[in-house]
Amino acid sequence: MKIAIVGTGYVGLVSGACFADMGNDVWCVDTNEKKIELLKNGGIPIYEPGLEEIVQRNVQAERLRFTTSIEEALKTAHICFIAVGTPMGEDGSADLQYVLEVARGIGRHMIRHMYVVDKSTVPVGTAQKVREEIQKELDARASDLDFDVISNPEFLKEGTAVNDCLMPDRVVVGVETERADKKMRELYAPFLRSTENLIMMDIASAEMTKYTANSMLATKISFMNEIANICELVGADVNKVRLGIGSDRRIGYHFIYPGCGYGGSCFPKDVQALIKTSKNNGYSPRILTAVEDVNADQKKVIPQKVLARYGEDLKGKTFAAWGLAFKPDTDDMRCSAAIVIIDELTKRGAKIHAYDPKAEREARTCYLKDNRNVEYFDGKYDALKGCDALILITEWKEFRSPDFERMMENLKAPVIFDGRNQYNPEEMNEYGIEYHQIGVGKNAVEWSE
């Protein structure tokens, strides 16, 4: 099939490369000239495991091409995916300006029947807005060309996006016509040879499915973080509680790890967008509101522990921060807990030695660019030198089994604040490390000892 994908972020670039890998001819379109030039020269604008290899393979096979011109891409395409960003507006709603601009571009430049597929995460009702914008442009051209609008939300996880795309656990598609149904079944058939998880539905339900999925996962995270906070107060150990409830197959172990809050491009934006959609329709979503409130508070739990240990005035204190990305295996820092933690400490006078294997450039050039109290290091042990304590923020694999003796040689004092509960308290005790976890009450610590 001949496909155009507008947007070369995580969703667009990964989807384009994977569609090309299945033998389709794909144009990836972006208005960012520097990004397209980088891709044409063999570069990759984002870090995602496996993405560089699959892009280069399909570029070399001449199945994957890049352009800044939607007109060029639509000369051959029969299917056009909209995969641009829907950033959160000031009122929490999804900003659809980029989606609708692409729709207008499709209407101006399509030369045959077009299957227009919303892959961006959009609120219910967006497909109708896309349809209206395309039709306006066609009417302005006095064109009688026909088109279908389809909803096909993405379920890619940063860090495993390529694998998620090539071997999806489900594909959700919302359509209105039989021809659209048939076309999408044909498109996804190569991806679903070992499963039948192609779920066809109406467009509104497909649009709602994406928001519901992310909001449910965010709810599990906030719920477990709230339980962690209660555990500290009553003297329980949330790590043991997690094992106790996760063994119940109705609950499971996924997304019930306590930590310092969720972040990224999806959960914060999608929960708030669903809250806004609900309110616009006259309903106040109490659970979703609580999910967001708990998450905002959870990002301040580690700073609160640091302040309880050292006091409000942190002048003269230096802390090592391991991890800046919102999760491992990505360089994405959007809504990362690291931003809040570092801001809370540096505004009280502390200095930060930061290390992250992939996200340093994002921190330097965007999210922490104005914070002069942050110094960056090329290695995790180098970042520890001269620090009063280590703060672990992102659970990268290289942090799981560090050389604790080497750590203690570099730190001024053997103190660790663990925002992801990565280490064994008994082992920390053997090394003489003062270990601060999330969700472990005093009684539980004494019992373990």
PDB file of N, CA, C and O in Angstrom, residues 210-260:
ATOM      1  N   LYS A 210      -8.566   5.080  23.709  1.00  0.00           N
ATOM      2  CA  LYS A 210      -7.196   5.506  24.029  1.00  0.00           C
ATOM      3  C   LYS A 210      -7.145   6.267  25.348  1.00  0.00           C
ATOM      4  O   LYS A 210      -6.298   5.992  26.212  1.00  0.00           O
ATOM      5  N   TYR A 211      -8.030   7.235  25.532  1.00  0.00           N
ATOM      6  CA  TYR A 211      -8.044   8.007  26.776  1.00  0.00           C
ATOM      7  C   TYR A 211      -8.359   7.116  27.976  1.00  0.00           C
ATOM      8  O   TYR A 211      -7.786   7.280  29.056  1.00  0.00           O
ATOM      9  N   THR A 212      -9.266   6.187  27.770  1.00  0.00           N
ATOM     10  CA  THR A 212      -9.644   5.299  28.866  1.00  0.00           C
ATOM     11  C   THR A 212      -8.483   4.403  29.277  1.00  0.00           C
ATOM     12  O   THR A 212      -8.227   4.203  30.469  1.00  0.00           O
ATOM     13  N   ALA A 213      -7.760   3.864  28.294  1.00  0.00           N
ATOM     14  CA  ALA A 213      -6.628   2.990  28.591  1.00  0.00           C
ATOM     15  C   ALA A 213      -5.561   3.723  29.394  1.00  0.00           C
ATOM     16  O   ALA A 213      -5.088   3.239  30.435  1.00  0.00           O
ATOM     17  N   ASN A 214      -5.159   4.895  28.931  1.00  0.00           N
ATOM     18  CA  ASN A 214      -4.115   5.634  29.643  1.00  0.00           C
ATOM     19  C   ASN A 214      -4.576   6.113  31.012  1.00  0.00           C
ATOM     20  O   ASN A 214      -3.798   6.125  31.970  1.00  0.00           O
ATOM     21  N   SER A 215      -5.840   6.487  31.113  1.00  0.00           N
ATOM     22  CA  SER A 215      -6.356   6.937  32.406  1.00  0.00           C
ATOM     23  C   SER A 215      -6.438   5.792  33.400  1.00  0.00           C
ATOM     24  O   SER A 215      -6.189   5.982  34.604  1.00  0.00           O
ATOM     25  N   MET A 216      -6.760   4.596  32.924  1.00  0.00           N
ATOM     26  CA  MET A 216      -6.789   3.433  33.814  1.00  0.00           C
ATOM     27  C   MET A 216      -5.394   3.118  34.349  1.00  0.00           C
ATOM     28  O   MET A 216      -5.206   2.851  35.545  1.00  0.00           O
ATOM     29  N   LEU A 217      -4.382   3.145  33.467  1.00  0.00           N
ATOM     30  CA  LEU A 217      -3.019   2.867  33.907  1.00  0.00           C
ATOM     31  C   LEU A 217      -2.520   3.941  34.868  1.00  0.00           C
ATOM     32  O   LEU A 217      -1.865   3.635  35.873  1.00  0.00           O
ATOM     33  N   ALA A 218      -2.838   5.191  34.582  1.00  0.00           N
ATOM     34  CA  ALA A 218      -2.462   6.271  35.485  1.00  0.00           C
ATOM     35  C   ALA A 218      -3.141   6.108  36.842  1.00  0.00           C
ATOM     36  O   ALA A 218      -2.546   6.394  37.892  1.00  0.00           O
ATOM     37  N   THR A 219      -4.382   5.635  36.813  1.00  0.00           N
ATOM     38  CA  THR A 219      -5.121   5.416  38.062  1.00  0.00           C
ATOM     39  C   THR A 219      -4.445   4.358  38.918  1.00  0.00           C
ATOM     40  O   THR A 219      -4.316   4.511  40.143  1.00  0.00           O
ATOM     41  N   LYS A 220      -3.982   3.271  38.291  1.00  0.00           N
ATOM     42  CA  LYS A 220      -3.285   2.224  39.046  1.00  0.00           C
ATOM     43  C   LYS A 220      -2.023   2.782  39.708  1.00  0.00           C
ATOM     44  O   LYS A 220      -1.721   2.463  40.863  1.00  0.00           O
ATOM     45  N   ILE A 221      -1.289   3.620  38.973  1.00  0.00           N
ATOM     46  CA  ILE A 221      -0.060   4.187  39.523  1.00  0.00           C
ATOM     47  C   ILE A 221      -0.366   5.095  40.704  1.00  0.00           C
ATOM     48  O   ILE A 221       0.251   4.976  41.775  1.00  0.00           O
ATOM     49  N   SER A 222      -1.314   5.999  40.538  1.00  0.00           N
ATOM     50  CA  SER A 222      -1.647   6.922  41.629  1.00  0.00           C
ATOM     51  C   SER A 222      -2.239   6.182  42.823  1.00  0.00           C
ATOM     52  O   SER A 222      -1.972   6.527  43.983  1.00  0.00           O
ATOM     53  N   PHE A 223      -3.043   5.170  42.559  1.00  0.00           N
ATOM     54  CA  PHE A 223      -3.610   4.384  43.653  1.00  0.00           C
ATOM     55  C   PHE A 223      -2.497   3.739  44.479  1.00  0.00           C
ATOM     56  O   PHE A 223      -2.498   3.806  45.716  1.00  0.00           O
ATOM     57  N   MET A 224      -1.525   3.140  43.786  1.00  0.00           N
ATOM     58  CA  MET A 224      -0.456   2.466  44.523  1.00  0.00           C
ATOM     59  C   MET A 224       0.423   3.468  45.256  1.00  0.00           C
ATOM     60  O   MET A 224       0.918   3.185  46.357  1.00  0.00           O
ATOM     61  N   ASN A 225       0.619   4.643  44.681  1.00  0.00           N
ATOM     62  CA  ASN A 225       1.396   5.662  45.381  1.00  0.00           C
ATOM     63  C   ASN A 225       0.658   6.160  46.619  1.00  0.00           C
ATOM     64  O   ASN A 225       1.281   6.472  47.641  1.00  0.00           O
ATOM     65  N   GLU A 226      -0.650   6.237  46.539  1.00  0.00           N
ATOM     66  CA  GLU A 226      -1.412   6.626  47.728  1.00  0.00           C
ATOM     67  C   GLU A 226      -1.299   5.547  48.812  1.00  0.00           C
ATOM     68  O   GLU A 226      -1.151   5.860  49.999  1.00  0.00           O
ATOM     69  N   ILE A 227      -1.370   4.286  48.394  1.00  0.00           N
ATOM     70  CA  ILE A 227      -1.183   3.192  49.351  1.00  0.00           C
ATOM     71  C   ILE A 227       0.203   3.269  49.978  1.00  0.00           C
ATOM     72  O   ILE A 227       0.378   3.028  51.182  1.00  0.00           O
ATOM     73  N   ALA A 228       1.215   3.612  49.164  1.00  0.00           N
ATOM     74  CA  ALA A 228       2.574   3.745  49.696  1.00  0.00           C
ATOM     75  C   ALA A 228       2.636   4.799  50.793  1.00  0.00           C
ATOM     76  O   ALA A 228       3.273   4.596  51.839  1.00  0.00           O
ATOM     77  N   ASN A 229       1.976   5.913  50.573  1.00  0.00           N
ATOM     78  CA  ASN A 229       1.988   6.989  51.576  1.00  0.00           C
ATOM     79  C   ASN A 229       1.282   6.563  52.856  1.00  0.00           C
ATOM     80  O   ASN A 229       1.703   6.913  53.962  1.00  0.00           O
ATOM     81  N   ILE A 230       0.211   5.789  52.705  1.00  0.00           N
ATOM     82  CA  ILE A 230      -0.490   5.278  53.886  1.00  0.00           C
ATOM     83  C   ILE A 230       0.394   4.275  54.624  1.00  0.00           C
ATOM     84  O   ILE A 230       0.447   4.256  55.861  1.00  0.00           O
ATOM     85  N   CYS A 231       1.101   3.420  53.852  1.00  0.00           N
ATOM     86  CA  CYS A 231       1.990   2.432  54.468  1.00  0.00           C
ATOM     87  C   CYS A 231       3.024   3.097  55.369  1.00  0.00           C
ATOM     88  O   CYS A 231       3.324   2.610  56.465  1.00  0.00           O
ATOM     89  N   GLU A 232       3.589   4.202  54.918  1.00  0.00           N
ATOM     90  CA  GLU A 232       4.580   4.904  55.740  1.00  0.00           C
ATOM     91  C   GLU A 232       3.980   5.346  57.061  1.00  0.00           C
ATOM     92  O   GLU A 232       4.619   5.277  58.116  1.00  0.00           O
ATOM     93  N   LEU A 233       2.737   5.793  57.025  1.00  0.00           N
ATOM     94  CA  LEU A 233       2.097   6.322  58.228  1.00  0.00           C
ATOM     95  C   LEU A 233       1.737   5.216  59.219  1.00  0.00           C
ATOM     96  O   LEU A 233       1.823   5.422  60.438  1.00  0.00           O
ATOM     97  N   VAL A 234       1.339   4.058  58.713  1.00  0.00           N
ATOM     98  CA  VAL A 234       0.873   2.993  59.609  1.00  0.00           C
ATOM     99  C   VAL A 234       1.960   1.972  59.928  1.00  0.00           C
ATOM    100  O   VAL A 234       1.729   1.034  60.685  1.00  0.00           O
ATOM    101  N   GLY A 235       3.162   2.158  59.335  1.00  0.00           N
ATOM    102  CA  GLY A 235       4.265   1.250  59.645  1.00  0.00           C
ATOM    103  C   GLY A 235       4.324   0.008  58.791  1.00  0.00           C
ATOM    104  O   GLY A 235       4.948  -0.983  59.181  1.00  0.00           O
ATOM    105  N   ALA A 236       3.699   0.027  57.615  1.00  0.00           N
ATOM    106  CA  ALA A 236       3.729  -1.139  56.716  1.00  0.00           C
ATOM    107  C   ALA A 236       4.778  -0.935  55.626  1.00  0.00           C
ATOM    108  O   ALA A 236       5.349   0.151  55.472  1.00  0.00           O
ATOM    109  N   ASP A 237       5.022  -1.983  54.837  1.00  0.00           N
ATOM    110  CA  ASP A 237       5.988  -1.950  53.744  1.00  0.00           C
ATOM    111  C   ASP A 237       5.239  -2.137  52.430  1.00  0.00           C
ATOM    112  O   ASP A 237       4.731  -3.221  52.148  1.00  0.00           O
ATOM    113  N   VAL A 238       5.168  -1.095  51.620  1.00  0.00           N
ATOM    114  CA  VAL A 238       4.407  -1.155  50.379  1.00  0.00           C
ATOM    115  C   VAL A 238       4.974  -2.184  49.405  1.00  0.00           C
ATOM    116  O   VAL A 238       4.235  -2.751  48.584  1.00  0.00           O
ATOM    117  N   ASN A 239       6.270  -2.477  49.499  1.00  0.00           N
ATOM    118  CA  ASN A 239       6.853  -3.485  48.613  1.00  0.00           C
ATOM    119  C   ASN A 239       6.266  -4.867  48.888  1.00  0.00           C
ATOM    120  O   ASN A 239       6.024  -5.647  47.962  1.00  0.00           O
ATOM    121  N   LYS A 240       6.024  -5.156  50.150  1.00  0.00           N
ATOM    122  CA  LYS A 240       5.403  -6.437  50.512  1.00  0.00           C
ATOM    123  C   LYS A 240       3.909  -6.420  50.191  1.00  0.00           C
ATOM    124  O   LYS A 240       3.344  -7.438  49.762  1.00  0.00           O
ATOM    125  N   VAL A 241       3.276  -5.266  50.389  1.00  0.00           N
ATOM    126  CA  VAL A 241       1.859  -5.137  50.040  1.00  0.00           C
ATOM    127  C   VAL A 241       1.667  -5.357  48.544  1.00  0.00           C
ATOM    128  O   VAL A 241       0.723  -6.041  48.113  1.00  0.00           O
ATOM    129  N   ARG A 242       2.566  -4.824  47.734  1.00  0.00           N
ATOM    130  CA  ARG A 242       2.484  -4.998  46.282  1.00  0.00           C
ATOM    131  C   ARG A 242       2.526  -6.470  45.901  1.00  0.00           C
ATOM    132  O   ARG A 242       1.750  -6.936  45.049  1.00  0.00           O
ATOM    133  N   LEU A 243       3.422  -7.215  46.536  1.00  0.00           N
ATOM    134  CA  LEU A 243       3.494  -8.648  46.262  1.00  0.00           C
ATOM    135  C   LEU A 243       2.211  -9.358  46.686  1.00  0.00           C
ATOM    136  O   LEU A 243       1.730 -10.267  46.008  1.00  0.00           O
ATOM    137  N   GLY A 244       1.674  -8.916  47.806  1.00  0.00           N
ATOM    138  CA  GLY A 244       0.466  -9.552  48.317  1.00  0.00           C
ATOM    139  C   GLY A 244      -0.745  -9.354  47.429  1.00  0.00           C
ATOM    140  O   GLY A 244      -1.547 -10.270  47.236  1.00  0.00           O
ATOM    141  N   ILE A 245      -0.887  -8.172  46.845  1.00  0.00           N
ATOM    142  CA  ILE A 245      -2.062  -7.927  46.000  1.00  0.00           C
ATOM    143  C   ILE A 245      -1.815  -8.323  44.547  1.00  0.00           C
ATOM    144  O   ILE A 245      -2.738  -8.720  43.835  1.00  0.00           O
ATOM    145  N   GLY A 246      -0.555  -8.222  44.096  1.00  0.00           N
ATOM    146  CA  GLY A 246      -0.259  -8.549  42.707  1.00  0.00           C
ATOM    147  C   GLY A 246      -0.464 -10.002  42.376  1.00  0.00           C
ATOM    148  O   GLY A 246      -0.728 -10.362  41.218  1.00  0.00           O
ATOM    149  N   SER A 247      -0.373 -10.864  43.385  1.00  0.00           N
ATOM    150  CA  SER A 247      -0.582 -12.295  43.158  1.00  0.00           C
ATOM    151  C   SER A 247      -2.038 -12.625  42.852  1.00  0.00           C
ATOM    152  O   SER A 247      -2.342 -13.718  42.379  1.00  0.00           O
ATOM    153  N   ASP A 248      -2.932 -11.677  43.126  1.00  0.00           N
ATOM    154  CA  ASP A 248      -4.334 -11.823  42.745  1.00  0.00           C
ATOM    155  C   ASP A 248      -4.436 -11.538  41.239  1.00  0.00           C
ATOM    156  O   ASP A 248      -4.172 -10.425  40.788  1.00  0.00           O
ATOM    157  N   ARG A 249      -4.817 -12.540  40.460  1.00  0.00           N
ATOM    158  CA  ARG A 249      -4.837 -12.394  39.005  1.00  0.00           C
ATOM    159  C   ARG A 249      -5.804 -11.311  38.542  1.00  0.00           C
ATOM    160  O   ARG A 249      -5.682 -10.793  37.439  1.00  0.00           O
ATOM    161  N   ARG A 250      -6.777 -10.972  39.369  1.00  0.00           N
ATOM    162  CA  ARG A 250      -7.687  -9.885  39.003  1.00  0.00           C
ATOM    163  C   ARG A 250      -6.989  -8.529  39.049  1.00  0.00           C
ATOM    164  O   ARG A 250      -7.437  -7.573  38.418  1.00  0.00           O
ATOM    165  N   ILE A 251      -5.896  -8.454  39.792  1.00  0.00           N
ATOM    166  CA  ILE A 251      -5.156  -7.200  39.941  1.00  0.00           C
ATOM    167  C   ILE A 251      -3.875  -7.228  39.109  1.00  0.00           C
ATOM    168  O   ILE A 251      -3.639  -6.360  38.289  1.00  0.00           O
ATOM    169  N   GLY A 252      -3.046  -8.253  39.310  1.00  0.00           N
ATOM    170  CA  GLY A 252      -1.803  -8.384  38.560  1.00  0.00           C
ATOM    171  C   GLY A 252      -0.725  -7.439  39.054  1.00  0.00           C
ATOM    172  O   GLY A 252      -0.962  -6.562  39.888  1.00  0.00           O
ATOM    173  N   TYR A 253       0.492  -7.631  38.520  1.00  0.00           N
ATOM    174  CA  TYR A 253       1.643  -6.860  38.991  1.00  0.00           C
ATOM    175  C   TYR A 253       1.943  -5.616  38.160  1.00  0.00           C
ATOM    176  O   TYR A 253       2.741  -4.779  38.564  1.00  0.00           O
ATOM    177  N   HIS A 254       1.325  -5.500  37.012  1.00  0.00           N
ATOM    178  CA  HIS A 254       1.647  -4.370  36.151  1.00  0.00           C
ATOM    179  C   HIS A 254       1.108  -3.048  36.710  1.00  0.00           C
ATOM    180  O   HIS A 254      -0.025  -2.961  37.169  1.00  0.00           O
ATOM    181  N   PHE A 255       1.950  -2.031  36.677  1.00  0.00           N
ATOM    182  CA  PHE A 255       1.584  -0.659  37.049  1.00  0.00           C
ATOM    183  C   PHE A 255       1.175  -0.520  38.512  1.00  0.00           C
ATOM    184  O   PHE A 255       0.389   0.348  38.855  1.00  0.00           O
ATOM    185  N   ILE A 256       1.729  -1.371  39.388  1.00  0.00           N
ATOM    186  CA  ILE A 256       1.461  -1.187  40.813  1.00  0.00           C
ATOM    187  C   ILE A 256       2.774  -1.025  41.581  1.00  0.00           C
ATOM    188  O   ILE A 256       2.845  -1.339  42.767  1.00  0.00           O
ATOM    189  N   TYR A 257       3.797  -0.522  40.894  1.00  0.00           N
ATOM    190  CA  TYR A 257       5.056  -0.223  41.566  1.00  0.00           C
ATOM    191  C   TYR A 257       4.998   1.195  42.129  1.00  0.00           C
ATOM    192  O   TYR A 257       4.709   2.145  41.404  1.00  0.00           O
ATOM    193  N   PRO A 258       5.282   1.355  43.423  1.00  0.00           N
ATOM    194  CA  PRO A 258       5.292   2.707  43.990  1.00  0.00           C
ATOM    195  C   PRO A 258       6.479   3.489  43.466  1.00  0.00           C
ATOM    196  O   PRO A 258       7.505   2.924  43.085  1.00  0.00           O
ATOM    197  N   GLY A 259       6.359   4.800  43.414  1.00  0.00           N
ATOM    198  CA  GLY A 259       7.452   5.616  42.911  1.00  0.00           C
ATOM    199  C   GLY A 259       7.192   7.087  43.122  1.00  0.00           C
ATOM    200  O   GLY A 259       6.380   7.479  43.969  1.00  0.00           O
ATOM    201  N   CYS A 260       7.882   7.899  42.320  1.00  0.00           N
ATOM    202  CA  CYS A 260       7.768   9.351  42.496  1.00  0.00           C
ATOM    203  C   CYS A 260       6.887   9.979  41.421  1.00  0.00           C
ATOM    204  O   CYS A 260       7.092  11.145  41.044  1.00  0.00           O
TER     205      CYS A 260
END
